[in-house]
Amino acid sequence: MTATRSSLTALALALATTVAIGCGGSSDGDQASAGKQGGSITIAQGSQPDSLDPALAYTSNSWEPLWLVYTPPLTYRRAEGAEGAELIPGAATALPNVSADGRTYSFKIRKGLKYSDGSPVAADDFEHAVKRVLNLESGGTYLFEGIEGATQYIEAGDAEGDIGGITADDRTGEVTIELTAADGGFSNVLATTFAGLVPADTPFENMTKDPPPGVGPYAIVKSVPNREFVMEKVPGFDIPDIPKGNVDTITTEIVKSASRQAQDVIAGDLDYMQDAPPNDLAAEIKARHSDRYKEWPTLSVNYFFLNQALPPFDDKQVREAVNVAIDSTAIARILGGRLSGTCSLVPTGIPGHAELDPCPFGDPNGPGDKAKAEQMIKDAGATGEKVTVYANNDPTRPEIGQYYTALLNDIGLDADLKVIDGAVYFSTIGNQKTKAQTGLASWYADFPHPSTFLQQVDGTTIQPTNNGNYGNVDDPQINKEIAALLPEPDLQAVANRWSALDERVVEESYIAPYGSEELTTFLSDRMDFENCSTVHPLYGNDYSSFCLK
Amino acid sequence: MALAFGVLFVVLVLGALVAPLWASTVADRDPNRTNETGKIEVDGRQVDVVSLEGVPIGPQWRGEYFLGADANGRDVMVRLLYGARNSLLIGLAAALLTTILATIVGLVAGYFGRWVDAVARSTLDVIWAFPVILLGVALGTSLAVGGLQIGPFELEAGSMAISILVIAVVYVPYMARPIRGEVLALREREFVEAARAQGAGPLRTMVGELLPNLTSTIIVFAPLMVANAILLEAALSFLGVGVVPPDPSWGNMIDAGVDKLVTAPHLAIAPGLMLVLTVLALNVFGDGVRDAFDPRSSAAWGTRRP
Amino acid sequence: MTGFVARRLAQMVVVLFAVSVLTFLIFNVIPNGDPASRMAGKSPTESQVEAIRAEWGFDESLPVQYVKTMEQVLGGSAISYFTQLNVREEIVRGLPRTLSLAIGAAILWMTMGIALGLLGALRAGRVSDRLLTFVALAGVSLPVFWLGALMAHYLGFKLGWFPNGGYVPLTEDPLDWAYHLVLPCTALAILFIGFYSRVLRSSVLDTMGEDFVRTAHAKGLSERQVLLRHVLRNSLIPIVTLWGLDFGAVVAGGAILTETVFDLQGVGQYAAESVGQLDVPPVLAVTLFGAFFIVVLNTIVDIAYAALDPRIRVT
């Protein structure tokens, strides 16, 4: 998913035996240890989550809280690092049974499961949750379109219609899903908040102002959009391997300024901030409050998109020149040091990451070669070409935009910068009419799979509006291979074919990556930082681990 | 005293004009060229211009990085001077445009009266009713993506012309009303009657007879208009419209600086002080001008509402 | 007199209509992307975007769109393109904050302005007067967003004497409410204090030369009595009218900068944020509300003036 504001979740994709990602934190990787019970805390986010309705929510702002409110049939282990990427049963009794041809998934809903308002969970509720995602035209629709009858349901336009491919037996609690084609990653879809169970009478509308009850350690009891929302611990919640939470009440306030958030956490008026503290205060925090602050790497990629549908980036040499020139250490300073250089699209630690040593464009953590890049631009005959750089106005983004603009000017292009408000940024650069040549972008995995990254350069995803393939990359070789690899059930077996794709992206300079951002955890004095702060690789700071001293 | 401040203002303008010279000779830094990873020598040691944690160095009080660096490693003093060019250019141009428009509207409305006056006053009322900053931000934002095309004229988004236009229009009522009042008063005087008796048409009367008598009012208003224009430009740049980064303007430098007051206060304080000094100079100078030309005029403070 | 009032009221309606049309045009005529696709969120299909377009009337002609949007705004049912929040509710929520700021600042600048202006007039021509003039001009020259930011940081965060921005509703805790308003009101007031003190000073000096003042002196009243009973009362007229206009302007939009810097989340800040997101309904609503405020206050001032000075009624 794309980052909203500067708060992002980390997604450590290391399945089973692959390399464990070094994560910060003193926790030994086990699930959040039960700490002191009770109390209430106030936390802050920099902007209103896109939605508090599980069918619609699709950003890290919203997933961080909603993960604890709506448990899907499957979920991820509540642990740090590699362990956190392991799929475990959530509302289901066990991981699904998958048929030999990979097209049928079946699982059983746990008996006696109840929603936060006490009403019982029925097997039918799963289909209702999926119907809401489809009917409300959610951004997560594409994840469920592979289910038999899903496209017919959408076309029929009847909310109460039936999705042929999902059948449920309320007596046994068994749910069976038929897919139109095998999809190796479908289990991950069953673990997204989109699949979070909600009561069958939940209306077909955006329920942000009054979120429906769910199954989870916490429930949202109050929601005032753009101001705050309140989560309370659900007393009867009991699913093995999902922590029940320590704190009783969590109030999330929307505080736009990261500076104020940081100041409030320092002073103790806030207990946690989702955004990273601005450099200004980070220095002070690291010096004087390091006992309640940590930074951790994420599985993400920050890059400059290069629109190949327009000059000058339709020329490979120009694209290469940009990659050669980029100095990620300069950008690292703008990010207060919270950046580690990258060479390719798929981040380290995800199967399918191409380990390119040396990186064809020079050391990703070293300075760029502006002189060489300037020559390359000259050779390509692109000197003096006008370029408009796009950036949004979230913290640090305008400065990165200014760095990039100055860089392009230094290597011989004629660049200027446009800073667009964060709320309309992605739809602006995603609109072909804007003719955005280049600009800032980033991607955090929706789930542990290289496809979520390579989809950014998949030609079949290009759209006239709300385009996610900002570079308009359309490489038949890549398109074909992605289509062939998606149905594969065993990721490990085909990991090297994914890496080959990642390598091709680098060879063709389809994007200009500059690094992977690190995120932060900063808690107030009253919180028990040492024992009660778990960072989940996919969902970020785990609120159910928070506890007071 | 007023004269002293007038001189100060002129000095500031000259300083702004000299900006490129400073940049190339004294500081050897370009206003927009970034330098995050650069180092300079301080007390014999090599020091990062921007630390690894993203903290820029403070004022060095000599040649390069005289007033320190910003988060992108650029020279604050150089940007201050270039910002002065942008801010002053927009301020002066807008004030000039306001004066021209206001004089025309005031003259025409006051001279012709009746429905012409009614239309003019309604238009002024509409402009006046618009929350100023909202109008500026609205126009600036709308134009941010697309730019503007009026017939053969095309304004690129982010160009200074948009700022100048918006600021100029916003202040027209402020000046047009008093001018109109003056014209109303002068219209009944003998020399106007005489001119008309001699067969002078409206244009001749307005330009030949009325306009010269308005000069004192205009002169009294001018410095005030420039001061207001500069302040409004800073406000718009602060809100993200107007002069957009990487181009410097005092307003957008303050905007970038207020988030870094803990480690780098010079980023916000320097442009702010420059702004205050410039506007103050204009205000004191304008006050002196008013005293000289028309001590009893309350026009400069816009008290009368005819 | 009634004719005059009627004319002014009619004018008011015309002006408000013009303002609404202009605001609407600014966002819809100037090319700025497709609002329907912006609202559709991530990865929608063309049909989804079409559906939104039909619902909001984007595919209809401009006049129809205008009428549809205005219906919603005036009827109180307008919702934001993005957050889906009801615009009227948001304005109602932000209004007490903006008003608290405006009224607090207004009281401050009036009292300080009158005091300093009077002082200046009494000591006209002397060194202290020149000094006051200079201070007043300095006050007018300070950009409020810069001053506010510095005050919030140094007096708020660094020294901790005052809260570092934010707002506490009056109903929740009156003392905390006032405490949070000290810095913002002061920052906003400083801008006007200088201005008003100068106006009052001129006005007092003008009045002191009038006949009725000489008469009062001749009648044997003391300097003080003359000042307070006659001069001040008469010199206040232009001040009060000015005050009405400025207060209207502050509520309508002048408070935007102060609200943003101190994060008061009033109407002005709401509008500024919405504009940045090209979110038309809130901007339209707030602009109209602001224009309404300004126009109403202007009209009241006009009528008051006409009541006092018959010559003006003819215009």
PDB file of N, CA, C and O in Angstrom, chain A residues 101-155:
ATOM      1  N   ASP A 101      -5.781 -28.628  -7.022  1.00  0.00           N
ATOM      2  CA  ASP A 101      -5.632 -27.713  -8.159  1.00  0.00           C
ATOM      3  C   ASP A 101      -5.519 -26.270  -7.701  1.00  0.00           C
ATOM      4  O   ASP A 101      -5.461 -25.353  -8.512  1.00  0.00           O
ATOM      5  N   GLY A 102      -5.529 -26.054  -6.396  1.00  0.00           N
ATOM      6  CA  GLY A 102      -5.307 -24.710  -5.871  1.00  0.00           C
ATOM      7  C   GLY A 102      -6.482 -23.777  -6.009  1.00  0.00           C
ATOM      8  O   GLY A 102      -6.361 -22.584  -5.783  1.00  0.00           O
ATOM      9  N   ARG A 103      -7.663 -24.313  -6.390  1.00  0.00           N
ATOM     10  CA  ARG A 103      -8.782 -23.415  -6.642  1.00  0.00           C
ATOM     11  C   ARG A 103      -9.836 -23.431  -5.537  1.00  0.00           C
ATOM     12  O   ARG A 103     -10.744 -22.615  -5.555  1.00  0.00           O
ATOM     13  N   THR A 104      -9.736 -24.363  -4.618  1.00  0.00           N
ATOM     14  CA  THR A 104     -10.739 -24.410  -3.559  1.00  0.00           C
ATOM     15  C   THR A 104     -10.084 -24.252  -2.211  1.00  0.00           C
ATOM     16  O   THR A 104      -9.140 -24.970  -1.874  1.00  0.00           O
ATOM     17  N   TYR A 105     -10.573 -23.316  -1.431  1.00  0.00           N
ATOM     18  CA  TYR A 105     -10.081 -23.101  -0.074  1.00  0.00           C
ATOM     19  C   TYR A 105     -11.227 -23.365   0.884  1.00  0.00           C
ATOM     20  O   TYR A 105     -12.357 -22.912   0.655  1.00  0.00           O
ATOM     21  N   SER A 106     -10.962 -24.057   1.954  1.00  0.00           N
ATOM     22  CA  SER A 106     -12.026 -24.224   2.945  1.00  0.00           C
ATOM     23  C   SER A 106     -11.455 -24.139   4.347  1.00  0.00           C
ATOM     24  O   SER A 106     -10.331 -24.568   4.620  1.00  0.00           O
ATOM     25  N   PHE A 107     -12.253 -23.538   5.217  1.00  0.00           N
ATOM     26  CA  PHE A 107     -11.856 -23.438   6.620  1.00  0.00           C
ATOM     27  C   PHE A 107     -13.121 -23.441   7.460  1.00  0.00           C
ATOM     28  O   PHE A 107     -14.238 -23.263   6.962  1.00  0.00           O
ATOM     29  N   LYS A 108     -12.932 -23.612   8.768  1.00  0.00           N
ATOM     30  CA  LYS A 108     -14.066 -23.641   9.663  1.00  0.00           C
ATOM     31  C   LYS A 108     -13.963 -22.481  10.633  1.00  0.00           C
ATOM     32  O   LYS A 108     -12.895 -22.222  11.204  1.00  0.00           O
ATOM     33  N   ILE A 109     -15.062 -21.778  10.833  1.00  0.00           N
ATOM     34  CA  ILE A 109     -15.071 -20.685  11.811  1.00  0.00           C
ATOM     35  C   ILE A 109     -15.117 -21.288  13.205  1.00  0.00           C
ATOM     36  O   ILE A 109     -15.848 -22.242  13.460  1.00  0.00           O
ATOM     37  N   ARG A 110     -14.364 -20.710  14.123  1.00  0.00           N
ATOM     38  CA  ARG A 110     -14.346 -21.223  15.492  1.00  0.00           C
ATOM     39  C   ARG A 110     -15.733 -21.218  16.101  1.00  0.00           C
ATOM     40  O   ARG A 110     -16.500 -20.274  15.915  1.00  0.00           O
ATOM     41  N   LYS A 111     -16.033 -22.232  16.885  1.00  0.00           N
ATOM     42  CA  LYS A 111     -17.331 -22.305  17.528  1.00  0.00           C
ATOM     43  C   LYS A 111     -17.389 -21.324  18.689  1.00  0.00           C
ATOM     44  O   LYS A 111     -16.416 -21.106  19.386  1.00  0.00           O
ATOM     45  N   GLY A 112     -18.570 -20.734  18.847  1.00  0.00           N
ATOM     46  CA  GLY A 112     -18.773 -19.891  20.021  1.00  0.00           C
ATOM     47  C   GLY A 112     -18.123 -18.524  19.918  1.00  0.00           C
ATOM     48  O   GLY A 112     -18.071 -17.776  20.888  1.00  0.00           O
ATOM     49  N   LEU A 113     -17.669 -18.165  18.737  1.00  0.00           N
ATOM     50  CA  LEU A 113     -17.015 -16.856  18.581  1.00  0.00           C
ATOM     51  C   LEU A 113     -18.083 -15.757  18.658  1.00  0.00           C
ATOM     52  O   LEU A 113     -19.173 -15.891  18.113  1.00  0.00           O
ATOM     53  N   LYS A 114     -17.738 -14.663  19.366  1.00  0.00           N
ATOM     54  CA  LYS A 114     -18.710 -13.589  19.501  1.00  0.00           C
ATOM     55  C   LYS A 114     -18.110 -12.257  19.073  1.00  0.00           C
ATOM     56  O   LYS A 114     -16.908 -12.019  19.225  1.00  0.00           O
ATOM     57  N   TYR A 115     -18.978 -11.370  18.577  1.00  0.00           N
ATOM     58  CA  TYR A 115     -18.544 -10.007  18.253  1.00  0.00           C
ATOM     59  C   TYR A 115     -18.410  -9.203  19.546  1.00  0.00           C
ATOM     60  O   TYR A 115     -18.853  -9.636  20.609  1.00  0.00           O
ATOM     61  N   SER A 116     -17.856  -8.008  19.437  1.00  0.00           N
ATOM     62  CA  SER A 116     -17.618  -7.197  20.625  1.00  0.00           C
ATOM     63  C   SER A 116     -18.921  -6.768  21.293  1.00  0.00           C
ATOM     64  O   SER A 116     -18.925  -6.405  22.456  1.00  0.00           O
ATOM     65  N   ASP A 117     -20.037  -6.830  20.558  1.00  0.00           N
ATOM     66  CA  ASP A 117     -21.309  -6.457  21.183  1.00  0.00           C
ATOM     67  C   ASP A 117     -22.035  -7.673  21.724  1.00  0.00           C
ATOM     68  O   ASP A 117     -23.169  -7.601  22.157  1.00  0.00           O
ATOM     69  N   GLY A 118     -21.364  -8.825  21.678  1.00  0.00           N
ATOM     70  CA  GLY A 118     -21.948 -10.033  22.252  1.00  0.00           C
ATOM     71  C   GLY A 118     -22.691 -10.914  21.274  1.00  0.00           C
ATOM     72  O   GLY A 118     -23.001 -12.065  21.572  1.00  0.00           O
ATOM     73  N   SER A 119     -22.965 -10.400  20.071  1.00  0.00           N
ATOM     74  CA  SER A 119     -23.736 -11.229  19.138  1.00  0.00           C
ATOM     75  C   SER A 119     -22.836 -12.323  18.572  1.00  0.00           C
ATOM     76  O   SER A 119     -21.620 -12.156  18.461  1.00  0.00           O
ATOM     77  N   PRO A 120     -23.427 -13.465  18.218  1.00  0.00           N
ATOM     78  CA  PRO A 120     -22.601 -14.602  17.766  1.00  0.00           C
ATOM     79  C   PRO A 120     -22.138 -14.428  16.324  1.00  0.00           C
ATOM     80  O   PRO A 120     -22.789 -13.794  15.512  1.00  0.00           O
ATOM     81  N   VAL A 121     -21.007 -15.009  16.039  1.00  0.00           N
ATOM     82  CA  VAL A 121     -20.443 -14.970  14.689  1.00  0.00           C
ATOM     83  C   VAL A 121     -20.990 -16.146  13.892  1.00  0.00           C
ATOM     84  O   VAL A 121     -21.018 -17.272  14.381  1.00  0.00           O
ATOM     85  N   ALA A 122     -21.452 -15.882  12.661  1.00  0.00           N
ATOM     86  CA  ALA A 122     -21.967 -16.958  11.816  1.00  0.00           C
ATOM     87  C   ALA A 122     -21.037 -17.157  10.636  1.00  0.00           C
ATOM     88  O   ALA A 122     -20.339 -16.240  10.216  1.00  0.00           O
ATOM     89  N   ALA A 123     -21.040 -18.340  10.080  1.00  0.00           N
ATOM     90  CA  ALA A 123     -20.159 -18.635   8.958  1.00  0.00           C
ATOM     91  C   ALA A 123     -20.491 -17.763   7.748  1.00  0.00           C
ATOM     92  O   ALA A 123     -19.628 -17.402   6.959  1.00  0.00           O
ATOM     93  N   ASP A 124     -21.761 -17.393   7.646  1.00  0.00           N
ATOM     94  CA  ASP A 124     -22.217 -16.542   6.541  1.00  0.00           C
ATOM     95  C   ASP A 124     -21.568 -15.169   6.545  1.00  0.00           C
ATOM     96  O   ASP A 124     -21.502 -14.494   5.523  1.00  0.00           O
ATOM     97  N   ASP A 125     -21.132 -14.750   7.714  1.00  0.00           N
ATOM     98  CA  ASP A 125     -20.621 -13.389   7.853  1.00  0.00           C
ATOM     99  C   ASP A 125     -19.419 -13.125   6.957  1.00  0.00           C
ATOM    100  O   ASP A 125     -19.183 -11.995   6.545  1.00  0.00           O
ATOM    101  N   PHE A 126     -18.676 -14.180   6.661  1.00  0.00           N
ATOM    102  CA  PHE A 126     -17.508 -13.985   5.800  1.00  0.00           C
ATOM    103  C   PHE A 126     -17.947 -13.488   4.427  1.00  0.00           C
ATOM    104  O   PHE A 126     -17.377 -12.540   3.873  1.00  0.00           O
ATOM    105  N   GLU A 127     -18.986 -14.156   3.882  1.00  0.00           N
ATOM    106  CA  GLU A 127     -19.440 -13.737   2.553  1.00  0.00           C
ATOM    107  C   GLU A 127     -19.930 -12.289   2.598  1.00  0.00           C
ATOM    108  O   GLU A 127     -19.702 -11.512   1.680  1.00  0.00           O
ATOM    109  N   HIS A 128     -20.599 -11.945   3.705  1.00  0.00           N
ATOM    110  CA  HIS A 128     -21.097 -10.574   3.827  1.00  0.00           C
ATOM    111  C   HIS A 128     -19.943  -9.577   3.818  1.00  0.00           C
ATOM    112  O   HIS A 128     -20.023  -8.519   3.183  1.00  0.00           O
ATOM    113  N   ALA A 129     -18.867  -9.929   4.502  1.00  0.00           N
ATOM    114  CA  ALA A 129     -17.713  -9.019   4.523  1.00  0.00           C
ATOM    115  C   ALA A 129     -17.164  -8.813   3.110  1.00  0.00           C
ATOM    116  O   ALA A 129     -16.871  -7.690   2.704  1.00  0.00           O
ATOM    117  N   VAL A 130     -17.058  -9.905   2.376  1.00  0.00           N
ATOM    118  CA  VAL A 130     -16.540  -9.805   0.998  1.00  0.00           C
ATOM    119  C   VAL A 130     -17.491  -8.999   0.128  1.00  0.00           C
ATOM    120  O   VAL A 130     -17.086  -8.169  -0.681  1.00  0.00           O
ATOM    121  N   LYS A 131     -18.792  -9.233   0.313  1.00  0.00           N
ATOM    122  CA  LYS A 131     -19.776  -8.484  -0.488  1.00  0.00           C
ATOM    123  C   LYS A 131     -19.627  -6.988  -0.245  1.00  0.00           C
ATOM    124  O   LYS A 131     -19.712  -6.175  -1.173  1.00  0.00           O
ATOM    125  N   ARG A 132     -19.375  -6.628   1.014  1.00  0.00           N
ATOM    126  CA  ARG A 132     -19.233  -5.194   1.311  1.00  0.00           C
ATOM    127  C   ARG A 132     -18.032  -4.614   0.588  1.00  0.00           C
ATOM    128  O   ARG A 132     -18.077  -3.502   0.053  1.00  0.00           O
ATOM    129  N   VAL A 133     -16.945  -5.375   0.568  1.00  0.00           N
ATOM    130  CA  VAL A 133     -15.742  -4.887  -0.124  1.00  0.00           C
ATOM    131  C   VAL A 133     -16.059  -4.640  -1.595  1.00  0.00           C
ATOM    132  O   VAL A 133     -15.706  -3.612  -2.160  1.00  0.00           O
ATOM    133  N   LEU A 134     -16.772  -5.590  -2.200  1.00  0.00           N
ATOM    134  CA  LEU A 134     -17.070  -5.461  -3.632  1.00  0.00           C
ATOM    135  C   LEU A 134     -18.092  -4.374  -3.880  1.00  0.00           C
ATOM    136  O   LEU A 134     -17.951  -3.542  -4.767  1.00  0.00           O
ATOM    137  N   ASN A 135     -19.167  -4.378  -3.079  1.00  0.00           N
ATOM    138  CA  ASN A 135     -20.267  -3.451  -3.315  1.00  0.00           C
ATOM    139  C   ASN A 135     -19.855  -2.004  -3.078  1.00  0.00           C
ATOM    140  O   ASN A 135     -20.311  -1.084  -3.747  1.00  0.00           O
ATOM    141  N   LEU A 136     -18.989  -1.767  -2.090  1.00  0.00           N
ATOM    142  CA  LEU A 136     -18.605  -0.406  -1.769  1.00  0.00           C
ATOM    143  C   LEU A 136     -17.459   0.090  -2.634  1.00  0.00           C
ATOM    144  O   LEU A 136     -16.902   1.160  -2.391  1.00  0.00           O
ATOM    145  N   GLU A 137     -17.104  -0.707  -3.644  1.00  0.00           N
ATOM    146  CA  GLU A 137     -16.060  -0.285  -4.582  1.00  0.00           C
ATOM    147  C   GLU A 137     -14.772   0.054  -3.847  1.00  0.00           C
ATOM    148  O   GLU A 137     -14.140   1.079  -4.097  1.00  0.00           O
ATOM    149  N   SER A 138     -14.428  -0.811  -2.921  1.00  0.00           N
ATOM    150  CA  SER A 138     -13.239  -0.592  -2.108  1.00  0.00           C
ATOM    151  C   SER A 138     -11.973  -0.764  -2.933  1.00  0.00           C
ATOM    152  O   SER A 138     -11.951  -1.416  -3.958  1.00  0.00           O
ATOM    153  N   GLY A 139     -10.904  -0.172  -2.460  1.00  0.00           N
ATOM    154  CA  GLY A 139      -9.620  -0.350  -3.109  1.00  0.00           C
ATOM    155  C   GLY A 139      -9.145  -1.784  -3.041  1.00  0.00           C
ATOM    156  O   GLY A 139      -8.264  -2.195  -3.797  1.00  0.00           O
ATOM    157  N   GLY A 140      -9.738  -2.573  -2.157  1.00  0.00           N
ATOM    158  CA  GLY A 140      -9.319  -3.963  -2.021  1.00  0.00           C
ATOM    159  C   GLY A 140     -10.090  -4.909  -2.912  1.00  0.00           C
ATOM    160  O   GLY A 140      -9.919  -6.124  -2.850  1.00  0.00           O
ATOM    161  N   THR A 141     -10.952  -4.352  -3.763  1.00  0.00           N
ATOM    162  CA  THR A 141     -11.791  -5.183  -4.627  1.00  0.00           C
ATOM    163  C   THR A 141     -10.984  -6.190  -5.425  1.00  0.00           C
ATOM    164  O   THR A 141     -11.340  -7.355  -5.517  1.00  0.00           O
ATOM    165  N   TYR A 142      -9.864  -5.723  -5.972  1.00  0.00           N
ATOM    166  CA  TYR A 142      -9.119  -6.604  -6.877  1.00  0.00           C
ATOM    167  C   TYR A 142      -8.631  -7.874  -6.200  1.00  0.00           C
ATOM    168  O   TYR A 142      -8.400  -8.886  -6.852  1.00  0.00           O
ATOM    169  N   LEU A 143      -8.503  -7.817  -4.866  1.00  0.00           N
ATOM    170  CA  LEU A 143      -8.016  -8.999  -4.155  1.00  0.00           C
ATOM    171  C   LEU A 143      -9.043 -10.125  -4.175  1.00  0.00           C
ATOM    172  O   LEU A 143      -8.690 -11.292  -4.063  1.00  0.00           O
ATOM    173  N   PHE A 144     -10.335  -9.751  -4.303  1.00  0.00           N
ATOM    174  CA  PHE A 144     -11.385 -10.758  -4.203  1.00  0.00           C
ATOM    175  C   PHE A 144     -12.027 -11.082  -5.536  1.00  0.00           C
ATOM    176  O   PHE A 144     -12.922 -11.912  -5.620  1.00  0.00           O
ATOM    177  N   GLU A 145     -11.562 -10.417  -6.582  1.00  0.00           N
ATOM    178  CA  GLU A 145     -12.186 -10.642  -7.881  1.00  0.00           C
ATOM    179  C   GLU A 145     -11.927 -12.029  -8.426  1.00  0.00           C
ATOM    180  O   GLU A 145     -12.606 -12.483  -9.332  1.00  0.00           O
ATOM    181  N   GLY A 146     -10.908 -12.689  -7.858  1.00  0.00           N
ATOM    182  CA  GLY A 146     -10.614 -14.044  -8.324  1.00  0.00           C
ATOM    183  C   GLY A 146     -11.601 -15.082  -7.819  1.00  0.00           C
ATOM    184  O   GLY A 146     -11.551 -16.240  -8.206  1.00  0.00           O
ATOM    185  N   ILE A 147     -12.512 -14.686  -6.944  1.00  0.00           N
ATOM    186  CA  ILE A 147     -13.505 -15.632  -6.417  1.00  0.00           C
ATOM    187  C   ILE A 147     -14.602 -15.830  -7.458  1.00  0.00           C
ATOM    188  O   ILE A 147     -15.070 -14.873  -8.077  1.00  0.00           O
ATOM    189  N   GLU A 148     -15.014 -17.086  -7.632  1.00  0.00           N
ATOM    190  CA  GLU A 148     -16.105 -17.392  -8.564  1.00  0.00           C
ATOM    191  C   GLU A 148     -17.333 -16.552  -8.236  1.00  0.00           C
ATOM    192  O   GLU A 148     -17.764 -16.501  -7.091  1.00  0.00           O
ATOM    193  N   GLY A 149     -17.899 -15.925  -9.253  1.00  0.00           N
ATOM    194  CA  GLY A 149     -19.146 -15.205  -9.025  1.00  0.00           C
ATOM    195  C   GLY A 149     -18.934 -13.786  -8.535  1.00  0.00           C
ATOM    196  O   GLY A 149     -19.883 -13.019  -8.430  1.00  0.00           O
ATOM    197  N   ALA A 150     -17.679 -13.409  -8.271  1.00  0.00           N
ATOM    198  CA  ALA A 150     -17.445 -12.069  -7.742  1.00  0.00           C
ATOM    199  C   ALA A 150     -17.747 -11.007  -8.787  1.00  0.00           C
ATOM    200  O   ALA A 150     -18.453 -10.029  -8.527  1.00  0.00           O
ATOM    201  N   THR A 151     -17.224 -11.200  -9.995  1.00  0.00           N
ATOM    202  CA  THR A 151     -17.463 -10.185 -11.029  1.00  0.00           C
ATOM    203  C   THR A 151     -18.946 -10.123 -11.385  1.00  0.00           C
ATOM    204  O   THR A 151     -19.473  -9.031 -11.631  1.00  0.00           O
ATOM    205  N   GLN A 152     -19.625 -11.285 -11.359  1.00  0.00           N
ATOM    206  CA  GLN A 152     -21.062 -11.269 -11.656  1.00  0.00           C
ATOM    207  C   GLN A 152     -21.797 -10.486 -10.580  1.00  0.00           C
ATOM    208  O   GLN A 152     -22.735  -9.731 -10.849  1.00  0.00           O
ATOM    209  N   TYR A 153     -21.370 -10.668  -9.345  1.00  0.00           N
ATOM    210  CA  TYR A 153     -22.001  -9.949  -8.231  1.00  0.00           C
ATOM    211  C   TYR A 153     -21.870  -8.443  -8.418  1.00  0.00           C
ATOM    212  O   TYR A 153     -22.826  -7.682  -8.245  1.00  0.00           O
ATOM    213  N   ILE A 154     -20.656  -8.018  -8.793  1.00  0.00           N
ATOM    214  CA  ILE A 154     -20.424  -6.586  -8.994  1.00  0.00           C
ATOM    215  C   ILE A 154     -21.302  -6.072 -10.122  1.00  0.00           C
ATOM    216  O   ILE A 154     -21.954  -5.036 -10.004  1.00  0.00           O
ATOM    217  N   GLU A 155     -21.334  -6.832 -11.218  1.00  0.00           N
ATOM    218  CA  GLU A 155     -22.092  -6.351 -12.373  1.00  0.00           C
ATOM    219  C   GLU A 155     -23.579  -6.303 -12.096  1.00  0.00           C
ATOM    220  O   GLU A 155     -24.269  -5.409 -12.566  1.00  0.00           O
TER     221      GLU A 155
END
